[in-house]
Structure formats: C-alpha cells, structure tokens
Short mmCIF file of the N, C-alpha and C atoms (twelve columns), coordinates in Angstrom:
data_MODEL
# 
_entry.id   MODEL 
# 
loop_
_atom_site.group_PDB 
_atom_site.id 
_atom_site.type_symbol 
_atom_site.label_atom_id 
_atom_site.label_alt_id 
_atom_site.label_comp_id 
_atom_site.label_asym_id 
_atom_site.label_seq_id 
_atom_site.Cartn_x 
_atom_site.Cartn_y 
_atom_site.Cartn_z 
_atom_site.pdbx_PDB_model_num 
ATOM 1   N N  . UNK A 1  9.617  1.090  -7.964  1 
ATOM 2   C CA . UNK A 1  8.873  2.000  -8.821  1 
ATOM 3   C C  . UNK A 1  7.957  1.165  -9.715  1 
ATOM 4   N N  . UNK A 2  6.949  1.071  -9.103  1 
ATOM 5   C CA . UNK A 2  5.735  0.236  -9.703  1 
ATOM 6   C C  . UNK A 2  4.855  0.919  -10.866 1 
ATOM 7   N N  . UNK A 3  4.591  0.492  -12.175 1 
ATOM 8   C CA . UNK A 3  3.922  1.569  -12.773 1 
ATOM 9   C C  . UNK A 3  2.577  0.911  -13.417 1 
ATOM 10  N N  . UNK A 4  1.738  1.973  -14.126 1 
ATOM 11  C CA . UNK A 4  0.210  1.621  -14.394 1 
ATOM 12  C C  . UNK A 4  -0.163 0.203  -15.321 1 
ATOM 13  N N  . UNK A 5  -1.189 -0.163 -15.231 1 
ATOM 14  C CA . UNK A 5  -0.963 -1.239 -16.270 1 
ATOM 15  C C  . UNK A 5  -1.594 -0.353 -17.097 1 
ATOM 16  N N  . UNK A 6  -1.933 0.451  -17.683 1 
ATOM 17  C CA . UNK A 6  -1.983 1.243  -19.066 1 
ATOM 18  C C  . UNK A 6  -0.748 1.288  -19.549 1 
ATOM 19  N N  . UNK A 7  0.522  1.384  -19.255 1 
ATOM 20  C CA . UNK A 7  1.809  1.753  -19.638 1 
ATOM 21  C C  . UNK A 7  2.529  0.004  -20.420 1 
ATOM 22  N N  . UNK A 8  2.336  0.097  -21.290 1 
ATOM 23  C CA . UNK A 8  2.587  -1.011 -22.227 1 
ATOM 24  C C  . UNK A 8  4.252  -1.203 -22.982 1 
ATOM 25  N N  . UNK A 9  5.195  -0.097 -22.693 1 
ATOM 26  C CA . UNK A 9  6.404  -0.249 -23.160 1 
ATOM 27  C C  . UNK A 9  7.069  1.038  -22.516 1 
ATOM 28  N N  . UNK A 10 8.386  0.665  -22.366 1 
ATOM 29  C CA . UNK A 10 9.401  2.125  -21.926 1 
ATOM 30  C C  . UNK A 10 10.489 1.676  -23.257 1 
ATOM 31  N N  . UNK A 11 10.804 3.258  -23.704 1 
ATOM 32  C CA . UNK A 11 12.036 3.272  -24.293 1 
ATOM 33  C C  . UNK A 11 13.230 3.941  -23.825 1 
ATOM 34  N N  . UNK A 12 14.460 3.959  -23.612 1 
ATOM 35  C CA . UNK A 12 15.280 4.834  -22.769 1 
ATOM 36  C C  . UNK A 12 16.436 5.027  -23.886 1 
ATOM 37  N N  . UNK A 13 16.482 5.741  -24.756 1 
ATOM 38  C CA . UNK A 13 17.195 6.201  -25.736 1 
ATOM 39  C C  . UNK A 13 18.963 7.281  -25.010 1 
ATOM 40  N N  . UNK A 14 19.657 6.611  -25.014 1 
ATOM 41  C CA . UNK A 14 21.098 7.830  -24.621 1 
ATOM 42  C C  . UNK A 14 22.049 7.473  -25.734 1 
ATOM 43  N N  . UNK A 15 22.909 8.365  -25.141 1 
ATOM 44  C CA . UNK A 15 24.564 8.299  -25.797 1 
ATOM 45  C C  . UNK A 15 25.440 7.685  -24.489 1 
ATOM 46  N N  . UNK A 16 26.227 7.023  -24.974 1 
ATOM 47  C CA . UNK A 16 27.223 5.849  -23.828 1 
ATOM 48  C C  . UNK A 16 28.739 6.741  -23.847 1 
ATOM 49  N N  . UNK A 17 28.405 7.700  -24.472 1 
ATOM 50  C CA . UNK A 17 29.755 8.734  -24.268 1 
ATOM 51  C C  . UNK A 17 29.670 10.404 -23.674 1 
ATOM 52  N N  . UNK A 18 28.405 10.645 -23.805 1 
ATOM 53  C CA . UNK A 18 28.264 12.177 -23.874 1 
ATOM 54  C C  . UNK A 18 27.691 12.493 -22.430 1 
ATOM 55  N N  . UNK A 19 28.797 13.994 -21.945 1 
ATOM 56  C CA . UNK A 19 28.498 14.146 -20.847 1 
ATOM 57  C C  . UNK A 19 26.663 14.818 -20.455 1 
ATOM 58  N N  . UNK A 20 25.738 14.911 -21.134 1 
ATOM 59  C CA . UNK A 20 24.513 15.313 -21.545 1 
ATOM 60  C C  . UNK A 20 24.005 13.930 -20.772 1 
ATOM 61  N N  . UNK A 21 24.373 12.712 -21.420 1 
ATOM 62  C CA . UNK A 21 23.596 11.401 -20.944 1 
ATOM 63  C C  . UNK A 21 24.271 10.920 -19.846 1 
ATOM 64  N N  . UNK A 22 25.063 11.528 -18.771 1 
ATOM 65  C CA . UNK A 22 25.447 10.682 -17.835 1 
ATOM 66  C C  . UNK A 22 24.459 10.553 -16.610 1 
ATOM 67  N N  . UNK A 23 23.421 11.262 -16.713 1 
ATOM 68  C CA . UNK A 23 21.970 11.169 -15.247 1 
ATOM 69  C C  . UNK A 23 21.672 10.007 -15.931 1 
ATOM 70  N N  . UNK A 24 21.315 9.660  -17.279 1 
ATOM 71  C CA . UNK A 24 20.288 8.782  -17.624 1 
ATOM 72  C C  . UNK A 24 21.452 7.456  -17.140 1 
ATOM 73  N N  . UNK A 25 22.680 7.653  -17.831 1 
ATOM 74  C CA . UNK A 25 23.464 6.259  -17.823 1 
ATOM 75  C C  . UNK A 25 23.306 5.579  -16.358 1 
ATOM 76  N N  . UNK A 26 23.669 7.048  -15.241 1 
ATOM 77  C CA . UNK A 26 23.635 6.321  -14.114 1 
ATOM 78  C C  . UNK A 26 22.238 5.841  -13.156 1 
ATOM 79  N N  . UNK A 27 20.742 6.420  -13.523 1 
ATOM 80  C CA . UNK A 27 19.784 6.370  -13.672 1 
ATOM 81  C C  . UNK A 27 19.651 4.654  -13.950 1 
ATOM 82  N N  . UNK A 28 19.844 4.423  -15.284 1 
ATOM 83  C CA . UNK A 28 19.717 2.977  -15.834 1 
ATOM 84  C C  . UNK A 28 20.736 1.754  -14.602 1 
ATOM 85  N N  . UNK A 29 21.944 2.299  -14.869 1 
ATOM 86  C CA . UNK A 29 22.722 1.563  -14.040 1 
ATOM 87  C C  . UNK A 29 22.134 0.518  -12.484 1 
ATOM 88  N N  . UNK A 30 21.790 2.309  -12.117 1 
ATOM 89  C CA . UNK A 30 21.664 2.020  -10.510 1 
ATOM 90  C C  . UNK A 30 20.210 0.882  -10.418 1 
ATOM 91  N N  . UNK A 31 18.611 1.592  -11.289 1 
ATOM 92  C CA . UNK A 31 17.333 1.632  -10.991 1 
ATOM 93  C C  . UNK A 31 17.156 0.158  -11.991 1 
ATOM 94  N N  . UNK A 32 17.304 -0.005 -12.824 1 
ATOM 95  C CA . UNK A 32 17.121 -1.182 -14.046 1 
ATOM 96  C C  . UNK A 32 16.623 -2.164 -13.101 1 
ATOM 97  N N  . UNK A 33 17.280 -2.966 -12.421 1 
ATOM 98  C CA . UNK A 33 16.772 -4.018 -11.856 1 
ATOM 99  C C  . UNK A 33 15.415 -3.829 -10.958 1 
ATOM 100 N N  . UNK A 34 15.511 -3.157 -10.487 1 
ATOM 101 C CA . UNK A 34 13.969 -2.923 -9.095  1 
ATOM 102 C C  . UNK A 34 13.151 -2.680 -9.928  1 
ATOM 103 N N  . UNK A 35 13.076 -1.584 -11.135 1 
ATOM 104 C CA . UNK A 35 12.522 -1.083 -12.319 1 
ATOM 105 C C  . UNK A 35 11.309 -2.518 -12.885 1 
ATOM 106 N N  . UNK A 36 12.579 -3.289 -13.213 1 
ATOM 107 C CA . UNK A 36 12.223 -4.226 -13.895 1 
ATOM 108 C C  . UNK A 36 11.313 -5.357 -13.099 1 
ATOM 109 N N  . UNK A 37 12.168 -5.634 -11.772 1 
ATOM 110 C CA . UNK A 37 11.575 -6.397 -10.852 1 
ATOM 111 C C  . UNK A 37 9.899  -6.130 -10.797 1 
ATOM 112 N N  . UNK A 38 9.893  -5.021 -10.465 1 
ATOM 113 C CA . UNK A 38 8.726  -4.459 -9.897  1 
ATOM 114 C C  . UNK A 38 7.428  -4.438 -10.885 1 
ATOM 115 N N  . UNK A 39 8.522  -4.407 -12.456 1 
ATOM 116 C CA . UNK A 39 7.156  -4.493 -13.509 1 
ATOM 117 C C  . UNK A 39 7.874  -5.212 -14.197 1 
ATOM 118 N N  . UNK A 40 7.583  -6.959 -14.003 1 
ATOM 119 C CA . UNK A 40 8.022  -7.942 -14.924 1 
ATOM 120 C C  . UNK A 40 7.821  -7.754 -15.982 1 
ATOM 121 N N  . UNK A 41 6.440  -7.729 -16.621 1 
ATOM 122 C CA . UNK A 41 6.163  -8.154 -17.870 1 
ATOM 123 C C  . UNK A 41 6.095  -6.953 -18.908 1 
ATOM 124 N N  . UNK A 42 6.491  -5.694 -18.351 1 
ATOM 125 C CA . UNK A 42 6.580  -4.806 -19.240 1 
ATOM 126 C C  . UNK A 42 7.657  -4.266 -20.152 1 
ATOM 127 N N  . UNK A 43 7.666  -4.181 -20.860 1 
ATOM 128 C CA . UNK A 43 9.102  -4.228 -22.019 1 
ATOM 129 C C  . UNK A 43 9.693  -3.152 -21.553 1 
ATOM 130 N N  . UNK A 44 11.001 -2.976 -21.188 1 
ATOM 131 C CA . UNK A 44 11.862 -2.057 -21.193 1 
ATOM 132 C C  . UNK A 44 12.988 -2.270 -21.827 1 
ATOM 133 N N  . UNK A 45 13.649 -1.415 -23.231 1 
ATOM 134 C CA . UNK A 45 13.974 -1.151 -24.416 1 
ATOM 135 C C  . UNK A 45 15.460 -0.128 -23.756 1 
ATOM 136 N N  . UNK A 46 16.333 -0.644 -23.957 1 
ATOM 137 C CA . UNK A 46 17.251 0.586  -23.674 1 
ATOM 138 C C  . UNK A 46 17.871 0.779  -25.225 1 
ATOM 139 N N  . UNK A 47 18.331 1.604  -25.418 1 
ATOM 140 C CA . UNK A 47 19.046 1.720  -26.740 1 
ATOM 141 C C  . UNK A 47 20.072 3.213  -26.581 1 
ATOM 142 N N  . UNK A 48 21.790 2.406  -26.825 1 
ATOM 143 C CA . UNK A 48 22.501 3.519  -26.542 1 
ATOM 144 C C  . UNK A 48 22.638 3.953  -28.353 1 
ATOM 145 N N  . UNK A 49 23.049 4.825  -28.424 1 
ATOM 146 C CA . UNK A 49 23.704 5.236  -29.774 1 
ATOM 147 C C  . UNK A 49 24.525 6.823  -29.896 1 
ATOM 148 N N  . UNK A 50 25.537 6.275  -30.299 1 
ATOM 149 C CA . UNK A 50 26.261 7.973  -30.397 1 
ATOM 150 C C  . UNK A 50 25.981 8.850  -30.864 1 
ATOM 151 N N  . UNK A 51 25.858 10.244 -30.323 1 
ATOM 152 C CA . UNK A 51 25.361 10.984 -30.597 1 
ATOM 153 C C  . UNK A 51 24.007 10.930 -29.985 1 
ATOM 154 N N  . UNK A 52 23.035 10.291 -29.353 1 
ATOM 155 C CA . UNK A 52 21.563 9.991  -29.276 1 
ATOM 156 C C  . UNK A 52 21.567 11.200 -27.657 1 
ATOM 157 N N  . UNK A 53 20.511 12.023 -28.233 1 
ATOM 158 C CA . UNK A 53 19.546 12.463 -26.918 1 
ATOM 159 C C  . UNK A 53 19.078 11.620 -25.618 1 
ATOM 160 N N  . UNK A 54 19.469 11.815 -24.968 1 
ATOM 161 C CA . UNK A 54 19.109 11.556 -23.747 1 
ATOM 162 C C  . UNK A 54 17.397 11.683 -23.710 1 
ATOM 163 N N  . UNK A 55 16.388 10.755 -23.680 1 
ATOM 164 C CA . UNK A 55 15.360 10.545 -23.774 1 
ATOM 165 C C  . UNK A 55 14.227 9.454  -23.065 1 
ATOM 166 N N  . UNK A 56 13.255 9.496  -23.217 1 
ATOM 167 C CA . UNK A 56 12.624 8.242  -22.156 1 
ATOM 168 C C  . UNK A 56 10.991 8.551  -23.382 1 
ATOM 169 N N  . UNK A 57 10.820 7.374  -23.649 1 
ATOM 170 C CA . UNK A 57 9.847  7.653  -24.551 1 
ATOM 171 C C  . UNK A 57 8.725  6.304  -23.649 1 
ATOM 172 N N  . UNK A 58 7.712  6.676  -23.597 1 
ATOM 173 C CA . UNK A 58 6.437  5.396  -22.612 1 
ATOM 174 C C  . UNK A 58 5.363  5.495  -23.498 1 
ATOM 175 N N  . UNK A 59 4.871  4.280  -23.880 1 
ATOM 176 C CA . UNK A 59 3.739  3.924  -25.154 1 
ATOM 177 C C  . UNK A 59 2.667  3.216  -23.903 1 
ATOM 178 N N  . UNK A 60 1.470  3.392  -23.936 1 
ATOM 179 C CA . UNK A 60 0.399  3.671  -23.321 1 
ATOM 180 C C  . UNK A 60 -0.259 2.796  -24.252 1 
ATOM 181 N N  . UNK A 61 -1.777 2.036  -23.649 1 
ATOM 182 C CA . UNK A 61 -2.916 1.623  -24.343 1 
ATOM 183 C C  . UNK A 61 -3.661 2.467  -25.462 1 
ATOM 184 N N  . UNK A 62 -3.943 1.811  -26.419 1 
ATOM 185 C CA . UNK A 62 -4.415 2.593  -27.648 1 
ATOM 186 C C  . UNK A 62 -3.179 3.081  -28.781 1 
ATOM 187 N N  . UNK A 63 -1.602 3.350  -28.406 1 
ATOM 188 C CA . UNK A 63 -0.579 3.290  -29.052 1 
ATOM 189 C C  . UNK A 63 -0.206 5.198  -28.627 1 
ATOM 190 N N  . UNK A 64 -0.921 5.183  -27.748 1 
ATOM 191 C CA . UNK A 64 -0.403 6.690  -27.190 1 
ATOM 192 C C  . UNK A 64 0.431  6.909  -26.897 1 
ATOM 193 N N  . UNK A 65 1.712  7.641  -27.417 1 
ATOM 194 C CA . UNK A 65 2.845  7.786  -26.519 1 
ATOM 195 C C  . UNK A 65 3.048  9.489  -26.240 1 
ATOM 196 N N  . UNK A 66 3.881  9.260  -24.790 1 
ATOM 197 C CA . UNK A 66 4.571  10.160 -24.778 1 
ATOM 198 C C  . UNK A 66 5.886  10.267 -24.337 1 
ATOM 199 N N  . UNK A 67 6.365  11.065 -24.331 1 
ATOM 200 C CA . UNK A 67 8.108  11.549 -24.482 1 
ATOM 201 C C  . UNK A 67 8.583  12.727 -23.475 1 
ATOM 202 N N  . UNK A 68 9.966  12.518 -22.969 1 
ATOM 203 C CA . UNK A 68 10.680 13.400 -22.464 1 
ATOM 204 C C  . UNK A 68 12.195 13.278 -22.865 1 
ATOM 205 N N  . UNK A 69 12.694 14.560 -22.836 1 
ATOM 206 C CA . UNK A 69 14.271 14.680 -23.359 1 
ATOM 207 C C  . UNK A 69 14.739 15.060 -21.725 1 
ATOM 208 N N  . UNK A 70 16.108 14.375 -21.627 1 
ATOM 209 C CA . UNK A 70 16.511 14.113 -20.238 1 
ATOM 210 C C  . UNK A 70 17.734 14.614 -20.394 1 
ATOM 211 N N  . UNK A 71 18.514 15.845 -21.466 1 
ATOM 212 C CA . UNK A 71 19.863 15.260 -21.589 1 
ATOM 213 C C  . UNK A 71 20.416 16.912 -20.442 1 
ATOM 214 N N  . UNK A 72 21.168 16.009 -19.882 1 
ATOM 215 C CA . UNK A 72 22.138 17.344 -19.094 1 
ATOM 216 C C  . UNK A 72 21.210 16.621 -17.553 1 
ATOM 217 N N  . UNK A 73 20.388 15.990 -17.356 1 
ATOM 218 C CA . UNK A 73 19.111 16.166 -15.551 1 
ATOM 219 C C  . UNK A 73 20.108 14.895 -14.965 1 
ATOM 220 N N  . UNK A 74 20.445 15.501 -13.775 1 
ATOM 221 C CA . UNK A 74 21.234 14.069 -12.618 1 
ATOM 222 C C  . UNK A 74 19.876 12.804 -12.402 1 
ATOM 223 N N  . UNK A 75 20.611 11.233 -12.346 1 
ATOM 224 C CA . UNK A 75 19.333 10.352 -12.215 1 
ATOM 225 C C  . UNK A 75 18.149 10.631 -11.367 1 
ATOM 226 N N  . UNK A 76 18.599 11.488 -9.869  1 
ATOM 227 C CA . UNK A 76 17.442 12.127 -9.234  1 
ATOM 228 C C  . UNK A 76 16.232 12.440 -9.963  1 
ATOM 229 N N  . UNK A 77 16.754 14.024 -10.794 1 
ATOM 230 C CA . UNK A 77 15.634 14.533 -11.623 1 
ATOM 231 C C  . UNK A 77 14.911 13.582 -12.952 1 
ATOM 232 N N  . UNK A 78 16.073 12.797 -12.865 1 
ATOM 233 C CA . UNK A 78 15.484 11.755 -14.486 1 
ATOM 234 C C  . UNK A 78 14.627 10.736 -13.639 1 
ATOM 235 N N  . UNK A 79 14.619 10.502 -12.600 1 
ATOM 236 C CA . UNK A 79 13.432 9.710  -11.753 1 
ATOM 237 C C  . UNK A 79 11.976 10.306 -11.103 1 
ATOM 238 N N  . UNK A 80 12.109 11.585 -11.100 1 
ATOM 239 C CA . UNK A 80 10.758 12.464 -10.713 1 
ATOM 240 C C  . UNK A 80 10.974 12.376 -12.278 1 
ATOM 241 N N  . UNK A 81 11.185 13.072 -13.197 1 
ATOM 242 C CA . UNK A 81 10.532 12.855 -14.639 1 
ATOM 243 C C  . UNK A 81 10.172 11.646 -15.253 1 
ATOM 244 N N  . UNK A 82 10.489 10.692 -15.095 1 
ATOM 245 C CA . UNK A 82 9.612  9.857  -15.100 1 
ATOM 246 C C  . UNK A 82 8.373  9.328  -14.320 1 
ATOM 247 N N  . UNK A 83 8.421  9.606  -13.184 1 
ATOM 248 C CA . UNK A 83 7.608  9.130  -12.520 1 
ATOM 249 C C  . UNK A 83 6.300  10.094 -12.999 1 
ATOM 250 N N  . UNK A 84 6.515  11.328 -13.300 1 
ATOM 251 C CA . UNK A 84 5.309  12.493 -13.751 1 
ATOM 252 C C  . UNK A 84 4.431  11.552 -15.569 1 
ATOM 253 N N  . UNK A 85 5.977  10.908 -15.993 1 
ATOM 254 C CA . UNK A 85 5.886  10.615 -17.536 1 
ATOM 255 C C  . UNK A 85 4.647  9.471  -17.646 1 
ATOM 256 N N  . UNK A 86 4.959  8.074  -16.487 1 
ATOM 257 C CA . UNK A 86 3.844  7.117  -16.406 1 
ATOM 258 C C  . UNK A 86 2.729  7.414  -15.654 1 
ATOM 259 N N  . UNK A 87 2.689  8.436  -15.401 1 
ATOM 260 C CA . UNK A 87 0.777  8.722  -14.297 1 
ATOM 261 C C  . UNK A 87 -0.270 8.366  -15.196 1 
# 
C-alpha cells in the first residue's frame, strides 16, 4: 500500500483494550510492516491510549489534514478507509 507523496504523516490513534478498536489493533498488527516498507520515509505515529477512539488522522502538504473514526470497522473496512483517506 503505496501512498502519495503529498501525504506527509499518518496518525493511528486506538484503545489496546476496547472491543471498538480491535479492526484497527489487528489492521496495525498484520499491515505495519509492508505499510511502512512501502513508504519509508513517511512518519507513521501509532498512539494507543485508554479509552482513545479508534481513528486514523493523515496530514497532507500545506498542514491539511484529514480524519476518520474507525471504531467498531474489521481491518478489511479500516483498509478501504484508508485507502479513500490518502487519495
């Protein structure tokens, strides 16, 4: 999953307990490495915290961001939503 060079940072915000964040947990788990492989030099930010929304936040050239809430979607759907998130 190769993404734009406009796309300048990913954030992946969950909870490491709540059944809401388990697409994203296993999402991260499985995809992280190819993710990363595929776009070395781009920062990818995970951050668990209890209680935290299941989220994917992508900062763009110029400091544009945008956002999606992921909590309750299996990694399937949390991977077409992202993929719609970096176009």
């Amino acid at each position: 999953m190769s993404f734009s060079k406009a796309l300048k940072e990913l954030r992946v915000h969950f909870c490491q307990t709540s059944p809401a964040s388990n697409g994203i947990r296993q999402f991260v788990a499985n995809n992280y490495t190819a993710v990363k492989a595929a776009n070395p030099n781009l920062p990818i930010l995970i951050r668990e915290a209890k209680g935290a929304e299941a989220k994917i936040f992508a900062r763009f050239e110029h400091g544009q961001e945008k956002k999606i809430v992921l909590d309750g979607l299996s990694a399937k759907e949390i991977e077409q939503k992202l993929a719609t998130l970096v176009k």
